[in-house]
Amino acid sequence: MSFGRPYILNIDGCIHDGWLVLSDYQTAYDKDFLYYMLSSRFAYYQFCGIVSGAVVKNLNTDKVESSFMPLPPLSEQKRIVAKIEEILPHIDEYDTKASELIELNDSFPERFKKSILQEAVQGKLVPQDPSDEPASILLERIREEKTRLIKEGKIKKDKNESVIFRRDNSYYEKLNGIERCIDNELPFEIPNNWIWARIGNLFSLQAGKNITASEIKNNLFDGAFPCYGGNDLRGYIDRYNKEGDYPIIGRQGALCGNIKRATGKFYATEHAVCVSTYMGTDVEWACLFLEALNLNQYATATAQPGLAVSKINEIMIPVPPLKEQKRICQKYRICLKTISELL
């Protein structure tokens, strides 16, 4: 497959019969000029016209000898070589920059999206409104609702109930009756009307049920429901085990930690963690902020990466007021539209 490709060999020894050796060229050609000329498209297309063989390409010696090639004066050949070697570093630099530009263009939408999410989780995407009800009150109402649901037997009690609060310009966590300062555990500052919370205290997480691969169909059929696994939609089955509007966290596989949104009736496998929200918490906002947390970084480093629900529950998430959650989602949609218009 490398027919027609020239090489300069400075060796003593035997040459394999797969090579055509040019000898006695010195009186007509400068060696480096000859190399560059044979490397050119002109020479390549010359050889393409005389190559033989359907599977393995061959250049016949007689046909190569009859090929037409340009022959400038030797002194001009040397000037041509000098100019080529002057230009080559610039060509290499251009090729590097072009490759970097292609990579930047390809990665730009995702990088821009991540930067927007980072601005959002730090409270920098939209301005704060002092009239918004503080997120601390939302968290208190969520705790009350979850306490009621626990008494009704609808959800299980958190094994480690965490309450995070601000005092004297610092953040404290009360966990299992023990209070401690957590300032050194917080990755960035958040606005005053926001609050930090453990994911397990803000939401309720529950993995789906096991299902055999043979039950899952690739295409839609009458009475089909979408089936979600660890890496998004797996296919369709004839029943459902969830109904509503949920963020879903993939917890198994190379893409574990990915966030999807499932609405209506669907089936969640044991590798899909359904996130229940409370007290009007915006589901779209929950999806955005869970995605921004890059949960994949908490996966076990094994051949089959995985995320334990207990581990996800411990991760801290910044929580804005309800009204700001909606403003963030609206602004994010506008940003995504802008990105698509730029491409």
PDB file of N, CA and C in Angstrom, residues 111-196:
ATOM      1  N   ARG A 111     -17.471  22.109  25.904  1.00  0.00           N
ATOM      2  CA  ARG A 111     -16.693  22.926  26.839  1.00  0.00           C
ATOM      3  C   ARG A 111     -17.458  24.174  27.244  1.00  0.00           C
ATOM      4  N   PHE A 112     -18.149  24.782  26.276  1.00  0.00           N
ATOM      5  CA  PHE A 112     -18.960  25.966  26.559  1.00  0.00           C
ATOM      6  C   PHE A 112     -20.098  25.599  27.508  1.00  0.00           C
ATOM      7  N   LYS A 113     -20.719  24.456  27.250  1.00  0.00           N
ATOM      8  CA  LYS A 113     -21.811  23.983  28.107  1.00  0.00           C
ATOM      9  C   LYS A 113     -21.320  23.782  29.532  1.00  0.00           C
ATOM     10  N   LYS A 114     -20.137  23.162  29.694  1.00  0.00           N
ATOM     11  CA  LYS A 114     -19.606  22.925  31.036  1.00  0.00           C
ATOM     12  C   LYS A 114     -19.282  24.229  31.748  1.00  0.00           C
ATOM     13  N   SER A 115     -18.757  25.206  31.004  1.00  0.00           N
ATOM     14  CA  SER A 115     -18.438  26.489  31.631  1.00  0.00           C
ATOM     15  C   SER A 115     -19.702  27.209  32.078  1.00  0.00           C
ATOM     16  N   ILE A 116     -20.781  27.079  31.303  1.00  0.00           N
ATOM     17  CA  ILE A 116     -22.060  27.685  31.688  1.00  0.00           C
ATOM     18  C   ILE A 116     -22.596  27.013  32.947  1.00  0.00           C
ATOM     19  N   LEU A 117     -22.515  25.680  32.990  1.00  0.00           N
ATOM     20  CA  LEU A 117     -22.974  24.957  34.177  1.00  0.00           C
ATOM     21  C   LEU A 117     -22.166  25.370  35.410  1.00  0.00           C
ATOM     22  N   GLN A 118     -20.861  25.565  35.227  1.00  0.00           N
ATOM     23  CA  GLN A 118     -20.029  25.975  36.359  1.00  0.00           C
ATOM     24  C   GLN A 118     -20.441  27.349  36.864  1.00  0.00           C
ATOM     25  N   GLU A 119     -20.749  28.255  35.947  1.00  0.00           N
ATOM     26  CA  GLU A 119     -21.252  29.563  36.352  1.00  0.00           C
ATOM     27  C   GLU A 119     -22.577  29.421  37.100  1.00  0.00           C
ATOM     28  N   ALA A 120     -23.422  28.504  36.612  1.00  0.00           N
ATOM     29  CA  ALA A 120     -24.742  28.313  37.224  1.00  0.00           C
ATOM     30  C   ALA A 120     -24.628  27.826  38.659  1.00  0.00           C
ATOM     31  N   VAL A 121     -23.795  26.805  38.905  1.00  0.00           N
ATOM     32  CA  VAL A 121     -23.727  26.219  40.247  1.00  0.00           C
ATOM     33  C   VAL A 121     -23.061  27.156  41.246  1.00  0.00           C
ATOM     34  N   GLN A 122     -22.340  28.168  40.764  1.00  0.00           N
ATOM     35  CA  GLN A 122     -21.717  29.134  41.665  1.00  0.00           C
ATOM     36  C   GLN A 122     -22.561  30.393  41.846  1.00  0.00           C
ATOM     37  N   GLY A 123     -23.769  30.393  41.235  1.00  0.00           N
ATOM     38  CA  GLY A 123     -24.654  31.540  41.396  1.00  0.00           C
ATOM     39  C   GLY A 123     -24.281  32.734  40.556  1.00  0.00           C
ATOM     40  N   LYS A 124     -23.559  32.479  39.434  1.00  0.00           N
ATOM     41  CA  LYS A 124     -23.089  33.581  38.598  1.00  0.00           C
ATOM     42  C   LYS A 124     -23.812  33.666  37.252  1.00  0.00           C
ATOM     43  N   LEU A 125     -24.742  32.740  36.994  1.00  0.00           N
ATOM     44  CA  LEU A 125     -25.390  32.744  35.683  1.00  0.00           C
ATOM     45  C   LEU A 125     -26.520  33.760  35.623  1.00  0.00           C
ATOM     46  N   VAL A 126     -27.252  33.927  36.699  1.00  0.00           N
ATOM     47  CA  VAL A 126     -28.330  34.916  36.764  1.00  0.00           C
ATOM     48  C   VAL A 126     -28.176  35.711  38.053  1.00  0.00           C
ATOM     49  N   PRO A 127     -28.665  36.952  38.081  1.00  0.00           N
ATOM     50  CA  PRO A 127     -28.558  37.744  39.316  1.00  0.00           C
ATOM     51  C   PRO A 127     -29.497  37.220  40.401  1.00  0.00           C
ATOM     52  N   GLN A 128     -29.107  37.427  41.665  1.00  0.00           N
ATOM     53  CA  GLN A 128     -29.968  37.034  42.771  1.00  0.00           C
ATOM     54  C   GLN A 128     -31.027  38.108  43.021  1.00  0.00           C
ATOM     55  N   ASP A 129     -32.190  37.657  43.469  1.00  0.00           N
ATOM     56  CA  ASP A 129     -33.289  38.564  43.807  1.00  0.00           C
ATOM     57  C   ASP A 129     -33.484  38.509  45.318  1.00  0.00           C
ATOM     58  N   PRO A 130     -33.243  39.633  46.029  1.00  0.00           N
ATOM     59  CA  PRO A 130     -33.380  39.625  47.498  1.00  0.00           C
ATOM     60  C   PRO A 130     -34.777  39.236  47.979  1.00  0.00           C
ATOM     61  N   SER A 131     -35.781  39.366  47.115  1.00  0.00           N
ATOM     62  CA  SER A 131     -37.147  39.024  47.525  1.00  0.00           C
ATOM     63  C   SER A 131     -37.421  37.524  47.447  1.00  0.00           C
ATOM     64  N   ASP A 132     -36.500  36.734  46.849  1.00  0.00           N
ATOM     65  CA  ASP A 132     -36.687  35.282  46.782  1.00  0.00           C
ATOM     66  C   ASP A 132     -36.646  34.681  48.187  1.00  0.00           C
ATOM     67  N   GLU A 133     -37.494  33.701  48.407  1.00  0.00           N
ATOM     68  CA  GLU A 133     -37.451  32.973  49.676  1.00  0.00           C
ATOM     69  C   GLU A 133     -36.124  32.214  49.759  1.00  0.00           C
ATOM     70  N   PRO A 134     -35.354  32.367  50.831  1.00  0.00           N
ATOM     71  CA  PRO A 134     -34.045  31.704  50.921  1.00  0.00           C
ATOM     72  C   PRO A 134     -34.150  30.189  50.786  1.00  0.00           C
ATOM     73  N   ALA A 135     -33.085  29.598  50.238  1.00  0.00           N
ATOM     74  CA  ALA A 135     -33.075  28.149  50.039  1.00  0.00           C
ATOM     75  C   ALA A 135     -33.112  27.396  51.362  1.00  0.00           C
ATOM     76  N   SER A 136     -32.656  28.027  52.452  1.00  0.00           N
ATOM     77  CA  SER A 136     -32.685  27.358  53.754  1.00  0.00           C
ATOM     78  C   SER A 136     -34.111  27.013  54.177  1.00  0.00           C
ATOM     79  N   ILE A 137     -35.061  27.866  53.814  1.00  0.00           N
ATOM     80  CA  ILE A 137     -36.469  27.590  54.138  1.00  0.00           C
ATOM     81  C   ILE A 137     -36.978  26.436  53.287  1.00  0.00           C
ATOM     82  N   LEU A 138     -36.565  26.400  52.018  1.00  0.00           N
ATOM     83  CA  LEU A 138     -36.931  25.276  51.151  1.00  0.00           C
ATOM     84  C   LEU A 138     -36.422  23.968  51.748  1.00  0.00           C
ATOM     85  N   LEU A 139     -35.170  23.952  52.207  1.00  0.00           N
ATOM     86  CA  LEU A 139     -34.606  22.736  52.800  1.00  0.00           C
ATOM     87  C   LEU A 139     -35.379  22.307  54.037  1.00  0.00           C
ATOM     88  N   GLU A 140     -35.826  23.279  54.840  1.00  0.00           N
ATOM     89  CA  GLU A 140     -36.594  22.937  56.037  1.00  0.00           C
ATOM     90  C   GLU A 140     -37.928  22.303  55.662  1.00  0.00           C
ATOM     91  N   ARG A 141     -38.580  22.837  54.639  1.00  0.00           N
ATOM     92  CA  ARG A 141     -39.858  22.261  54.195  1.00  0.00           C
ATOM     93  C   ARG A 141     -39.663  20.868  53.609  1.00  0.00           C
ATOM     94  N   ILE A 142     -38.529  20.669  52.904  1.00  0.00           N
ATOM     95  CA  ILE A 142     -38.242  19.341  52.354  1.00  0.00           C
ATOM     96  C   ILE A 142     -38.048  18.333  53.486  1.00  0.00           C
ATOM     97  N   ARG A 143     -37.336  18.742  54.551  1.00  0.00           N
ATOM     98  CA  ARG A 143     -37.154  17.835  55.686  1.00  0.00           C
ATOM     99  C   ARG A 143     -38.489  17.468  56.318  1.00  0.00           C
ATOM    100  N   GLU A 144     -39.393  18.448  56.418  1.00  0.00           N
ATOM    101  CA  GLU A 144     -40.709  18.183  56.999  1.00  0.00           C
ATOM    102  C   GLU A 144     -41.504  17.216  56.122  1.00  0.00           C
ATOM    103  N   GLU A 145     -41.442  17.422  54.788  1.00  0.00           N
ATOM    104  CA  GLU A 145     -42.175  16.536  53.888  1.00  0.00           C
ATOM    105  C   GLU A 145     -41.621  15.116  53.946  1.00  0.00           C
ATOM    106  N   LYS A 146     -40.311  14.987  53.973  1.00  0.00           N
ATOM    107  CA  LYS A 146     -39.706  13.657  54.029  1.00  0.00           C
ATOM    108  C   LYS A 146     -40.021  12.963  55.356  1.00  0.00           C
ATOM    109  N   THR A 147     -40.083  13.732  56.450  1.00  0.00           N
ATOM    110  CA  THR A 147     -40.450  13.150  57.746  1.00  0.00           C
ATOM    111  C   THR A 147     -41.864  12.588  57.695  1.00  0.00           C
ATOM    112  N   ARG A 148     -42.767  13.334  57.063  1.00  0.00           N
ATOM    113  CA  ARG A 148     -44.154  12.855  56.933  1.00  0.00           C
ATOM    114  C   ARG A 148     -44.219  11.593  56.085  1.00  0.00           C
ATOM    115  N   LEU A 149     -43.478  11.554  54.974  1.00  0.00           N
ATOM    116  CA  LEU A 149     -43.494  10.380  54.099  1.00  0.00           C
ATOM    117  C   LEU A 149     -42.870   9.168  54.776  1.00  0.00           C
ATOM    118  N   ILE A 150     -41.888   9.418  55.631  1.00  0.00           N
ATOM    119  CA  ILE A 150     -41.281   8.307  56.384  1.00  0.00           C
ATOM    120  C   ILE A 150     -42.310   7.705  57.337  1.00  0.00           C
ATOM    121  N   LYS A 151     -43.072   8.571  58.032  1.00  0.00           N
ATOM    122  CA  LYS A 151     -44.100   8.093  58.958  1.00  0.00           C
ATOM    123  C   LYS A 151     -45.188   7.309  58.229  1.00  0.00           C
ATOM    124  N   GLU A 152     -45.459   7.713  56.981  1.00  0.00           N
ATOM    125  CA  GLU A 152     -46.477   7.027  56.183  1.00  0.00           C
ATOM    126  C   GLU A 152     -45.935   5.764  55.524  1.00  0.00           C
ATOM    127  N   GLY A 153     -44.640   5.510  55.698  1.00  0.00           N
ATOM    128  CA  GLY A 153     -44.032   4.313  55.137  1.00  0.00           C
ATOM    129  C   GLY A 153     -43.780   4.383  53.642  1.00  0.00           C
ATOM    130  N   LYS A 154     -43.785   5.587  53.092  1.00  0.00           N
ATOM    131  CA  LYS A 154     -43.620   5.744  51.640  1.00  0.00           C
ATOM    132  C   LYS A 154     -42.151   5.852  51.228  1.00  0.00           C
ATOM    133  N   ILE A 155     -41.317   6.324  52.123  1.00  0.00           N
ATOM    134  CA  ILE A 155     -39.879   6.366  51.865  1.00  0.00           C
ATOM    135  C   ILE A 155     -39.161   5.904  53.119  1.00  0.00           C
ATOM    136  N   LYS A 156     -37.880   5.568  52.958  1.00  0.00           N
ATOM    137  CA  LYS A 156     -37.094   5.117  54.094  1.00  0.00           C
ATOM    138  C   LYS A 156     -36.386   6.298  54.747  1.00  0.00           C
ATOM    139  N   LYS A 157     -36.154   6.169  56.042  1.00  0.00           N
ATOM    140  CA  LYS A 157     -35.462   7.211  56.780  1.00  0.00           C
ATOM    141  C   LYS A 157     -33.993   7.241  56.403  1.00  0.00           C
ATOM    142  N   ASP A 158     -33.445   8.455  56.286  1.00  0.00           N
ATOM    143  CA  ASP A 158     -32.019   8.599  55.994  1.00  0.00           C
ATOM    144  C   ASP A 158     -31.200   8.059  57.156  1.00  0.00           C
ATOM    145  N   LYS A 159     -30.200   7.241  56.836  1.00  0.00           N
ATOM    146  CA  LYS A 159     -29.355   6.687  57.900  1.00  0.00           C
ATOM    147  C   LYS A 159     -28.525   7.766  58.568  1.00  0.00           C
ATOM    148  N   ASN A 160     -28.104   8.744  57.791  1.00  0.00           N
ATOM    149  CA  ASN A 160     -27.294   9.838  58.339  1.00  0.00           C
ATOM    150  C   ASN A 160     -27.935  11.167  57.939  1.00  0.00           C
ATOM    151  N   GLU A 161     -28.839  11.637  58.777  1.00  0.00           N
ATOM    152  CA  GLU A 161     -29.523  12.894  58.474  1.00  0.00           C
ATOM    153  C   GLU A 161     -28.578  14.056  58.702  1.00  0.00           C
ATOM    154  N   SER A 162     -28.379  14.848  57.651  1.00  0.00           N
ATOM    155  CA  SER A 162     -27.447  15.976  57.703  1.00  0.00           C
ATOM    156  C   SER A 162     -28.221  17.283  57.619  1.00  0.00           C
ATOM    157  N   VAL A 163     -27.834  18.228  58.479  1.00  0.00           N
ATOM    158  CA  VAL A 163     -28.387  19.582  58.418  1.00  0.00           C
ATOM    159  C   VAL A 163     -27.214  20.542  58.310  1.00  0.00           C
ATOM    160  N   ILE A 164     -27.133  21.263  57.199  1.00  0.00           N
ATOM    161  CA  ILE A 164     -26.055  22.226  56.963  1.00  0.00           C
ATOM    162  C   ILE A 164     -26.624  23.630  57.136  1.00  0.00           C
ATOM    163  N   PHE A 165     -25.937  24.459  57.868  1.00  0.00           N
ATOM    164  CA  PHE A 165     -26.416  25.813  58.129  1.00  0.00           C
ATOM    165  C   PHE A 165     -25.230  26.764  58.205  1.00  0.00           C
ATOM    166  N   ARG A 166     -25.550  28.067  58.104  1.00  0.00           N
ATOM    167  CA  ARG A 166     -24.522  29.099  58.146  1.00  0.00           C
ATOM    168  C   ARG A 166     -24.579  29.835  59.490  1.00  0.00           C
ATOM    169  N   ARG A 167     -23.405  30.091  60.058  1.00  0.00           N
ATOM    170  CA  ARG A 167     -23.341  30.830  61.315  1.00  0.00           C
ATOM    171  C   ARG A 167     -21.991  31.529  61.405  1.00  0.00           C
ATOM    172  N   ASP A 168     -22.021  32.801  61.746  1.00  0.00           N
ATOM    173  CA  ASP A 168     -20.785  33.582  61.892  1.00  0.00           C
ATOM    174  C   ASP A 168     -19.915  33.502  60.638  1.00  0.00           C
ATOM    175  N   ASN A 169     -20.563  33.648  59.460  1.00  0.00           N
ATOM    176  CA  ASN A 169     -19.864  33.632  58.169  1.00  0.00           C
ATOM    177  C   ASN A 169     -19.158  32.315  57.879  1.00  0.00           C
ATOM    178  N   SER A 170     -19.574  31.246  58.524  1.00  0.00           N
ATOM    179  CA  SER A 170     -19.035  29.917  58.257  1.00  0.00           C
ATOM    180  C   SER A 170     -20.176  28.930  58.091  1.00  0.00           C
ATOM    181  N   TYR A 171     -19.851  27.794  57.472  1.00  0.00           N
ATOM    182  CA  TYR A 171     -20.841  26.727  57.309  1.00  0.00           C
ATOM    183  C   TYR A 171     -20.554  25.613  58.314  1.00  0.00           C
ATOM    184  N   TYR A 172     -21.650  25.100  58.895  1.00  0.00           N
ATOM    185  CA  TYR A 172     -21.567  24.012  59.856  1.00  0.00           C
ATOM    186  C   TYR A 172     -22.520  22.901  59.424  1.00  0.00           C
ATOM    187  N   GLU A 173     -22.151  21.679  59.792  1.00  0.00           N
ATOM    188  CA  GLU A 173     -23.016  20.533  59.526  1.00  0.00           C
ATOM    189  C   GLU A 173     -23.284  19.817  60.840  1.00  0.00           C
ATOM    190  N   LYS A 174     -24.571  19.541  61.076  1.00  0.00           N
ATOM    191  CA  LYS A 174     -24.961  18.732  62.216  1.00  0.00           C
ATOM    192  C   LYS A 174     -25.320  17.349  61.702  1.00  0.00           C
ATOM    193  N   LEU A 175     -24.507  16.357  62.066  1.00  0.00           N
ATOM    194  CA  LEU A 175     -24.659  14.995  61.567  1.00  0.00           C
ATOM    195  C   LEU A 175     -24.637  14.035  62.749  1.00  0.00           C
ATOM    196  N   ASN A 176     -25.740  13.290  62.895  1.00  0.00           N
ATOM    197  CA  ASN A 176     -25.859  12.337  64.014  1.00  0.00           C
ATOM    198  C   ASN A 176     -25.608  13.017  65.357  1.00  0.00           C
ATOM    199  N   GLY A 177     -26.130  14.241  65.476  1.00  0.00           N
ATOM    200  CA  GLY A 177     -26.043  14.969  66.728  1.00  0.00           C
ATOM    201  C   GLY A 177     -24.730  15.685  66.953  1.00  0.00           C
ATOM    202  N   ILE A 178     -23.775  15.528  66.044  1.00  0.00           N
ATOM    203  CA  ILE A 178     -22.452  16.169  66.195  1.00  0.00           C
ATOM    204  C   ILE A 178     -22.340  17.321  65.209  1.00  0.00           C
ATOM    205  N   GLU A 179     -21.933  18.481  65.722  1.00  0.00           N
ATOM    206  CA  GLU A 179     -21.826  19.684  64.907  1.00  0.00           C
ATOM    207  C   GLU A 179     -20.353  19.979  64.612  1.00  0.00           C
ATOM    208  N   ARG A 180     -20.063  20.334  63.358  1.00  0.00           N
ATOM    209  CA  ARG A 180     -18.673  20.651  62.993  1.00  0.00           C
ATOM    210  C   ARG A 180     -18.655  21.656  61.855  1.00  0.00           C
ATOM    211  N   CYS A 181     -17.569  22.426  61.769  1.00  0.00           N
ATOM    212  CA  CYS A 181     -17.391  23.395  60.686  1.00  0.00           C
ATOM    213  C   CYS A 181     -16.930  22.666  59.429  1.00  0.00           C
ATOM    214  N   ILE A 182     -17.526  23.006  58.280  1.00  0.00           N
ATOM    215  CA  ILE A 182     -17.194  22.315  57.031  1.00  0.00           C
ATOM    216  C   ILE A 182     -16.668  23.278  55.966  1.00  0.00           C
ATOM    217  N   ASP A 183     -16.189  24.447  56.383  1.00  0.00           N
ATOM    218  CA  ASP A 183     -15.698  25.437  55.408  1.00  0.00           C
ATOM    219  C   ASP A 183     -14.634  24.862  54.486  1.00  0.00           C
ATOM    220  N   ASN A 184     -13.741  24.030  55.026  1.00  0.00           N
ATOM    221  CA  ASN A 184     -12.648  23.491  54.207  1.00  0.00           C
ATOM    222  C   ASN A 184     -13.106  22.390  53.263  1.00  0.00           C
ATOM    223  N   GLU A 185     -14.364  21.960  53.344  1.00  0.00           N
ATOM    224  CA  GLU A 185     -14.890  20.934  52.447  1.00  0.00           C
ATOM    225  C   GLU A 185     -15.687  21.518  51.281  1.00  0.00           C
ATOM    226  N   LEU A 186     -15.924  22.816  51.324  1.00  0.00           N
ATOM    227  CA  LEU A 186     -16.747  23.453  50.299  1.00  0.00           C
ATOM    228  C   LEU A 186     -15.862  23.952  49.164  1.00  0.00           C
ATOM    229  N   PRO A 187     -16.190  23.605  47.910  1.00  0.00           N
ATOM    230  CA  PRO A 187     -15.302  23.926  46.781  1.00  0.00           C
ATOM    231  C   PRO A 187     -15.337  25.371  46.326  1.00  0.00           C
ATOM    232  N   PHE A 188     -16.418  26.105  46.649  1.00  0.00           N
ATOM    233  CA  PHE A 188     -16.507  27.501  46.208  1.00  0.00           C
ATOM    234  C   PHE A 188     -17.572  28.222  47.032  1.00  0.00           C
ATOM    235  N   GLU A 189     -17.555  29.545  46.915  1.00  0.00           N
ATOM    236  CA  GLU A 189     -18.544  30.371  47.602  1.00  0.00           C
ATOM    237  C   GLU A 189     -19.865  30.363  46.835  1.00  0.00           C
ATOM    238  N   ILE A 190     -20.955  30.490  47.561  1.00  0.00           N
ATOM    239  CA  ILE A 190     -22.275  30.593  46.940  1.00  0.00           C
ATOM    240  C   ILE A 190     -22.974  31.834  47.496  1.00  0.00           C
ATOM    241  N   PRO A 191     -24.006  32.326  46.799  1.00  0.00           N
ATOM    242  CA  PRO A 191     -24.722  33.513  47.291  1.00  0.00           C
ATOM    243  C   PRO A 191     -25.340  33.289  48.673  1.00  0.00           C
ATOM    244  N   ASN A 192     -25.623  34.385  49.365  1.00  0.00           N
ATOM    245  CA  ASN A 192     -26.110  34.310  50.740  1.00  0.00           C
ATOM    246  C   ASN A 192     -27.460  33.619  50.871  1.00  0.00           C
ATOM    247  N   ASN A 193     -28.316  33.725  49.842  1.00  0.00           N
ATOM    248  CA  ASN A 193     -29.640  33.103  49.959  1.00  0.00           C
ATOM    249  C   ASN A 193     -29.660  31.668  49.423  1.00  0.00           C
ATOM    250  N   TRP A 194     -28.473  31.102  49.110  1.00  0.00           N
ATOM    251  CA  TRP A 194     -28.345  29.695  48.753  1.00  0.00           C
ATOM    252  C   TRP A 194     -27.961  28.902  49.997  1.00  0.00           C
ATOM    253  N   ILE A 195     -27.949  27.593  49.875  1.00  0.00           N
ATOM    254  CA  ILE A 195     -27.525  26.718  50.967  1.00  0.00           C
ATOM    255  C   ILE A 195     -26.870  25.483  50.389  1.00  0.00           C
ATOM    256  N   TRP A 196     -25.932  24.908  51.153  1.00  0.00           N
ATOM    257  CA  TRP A 196     -25.357  23.620  50.786  1.00  0.00           C
ATOM    258  C   TRP A 196     -26.180  22.504  51.409  1.00  0.00           C
TER     259      TRP A 196
END
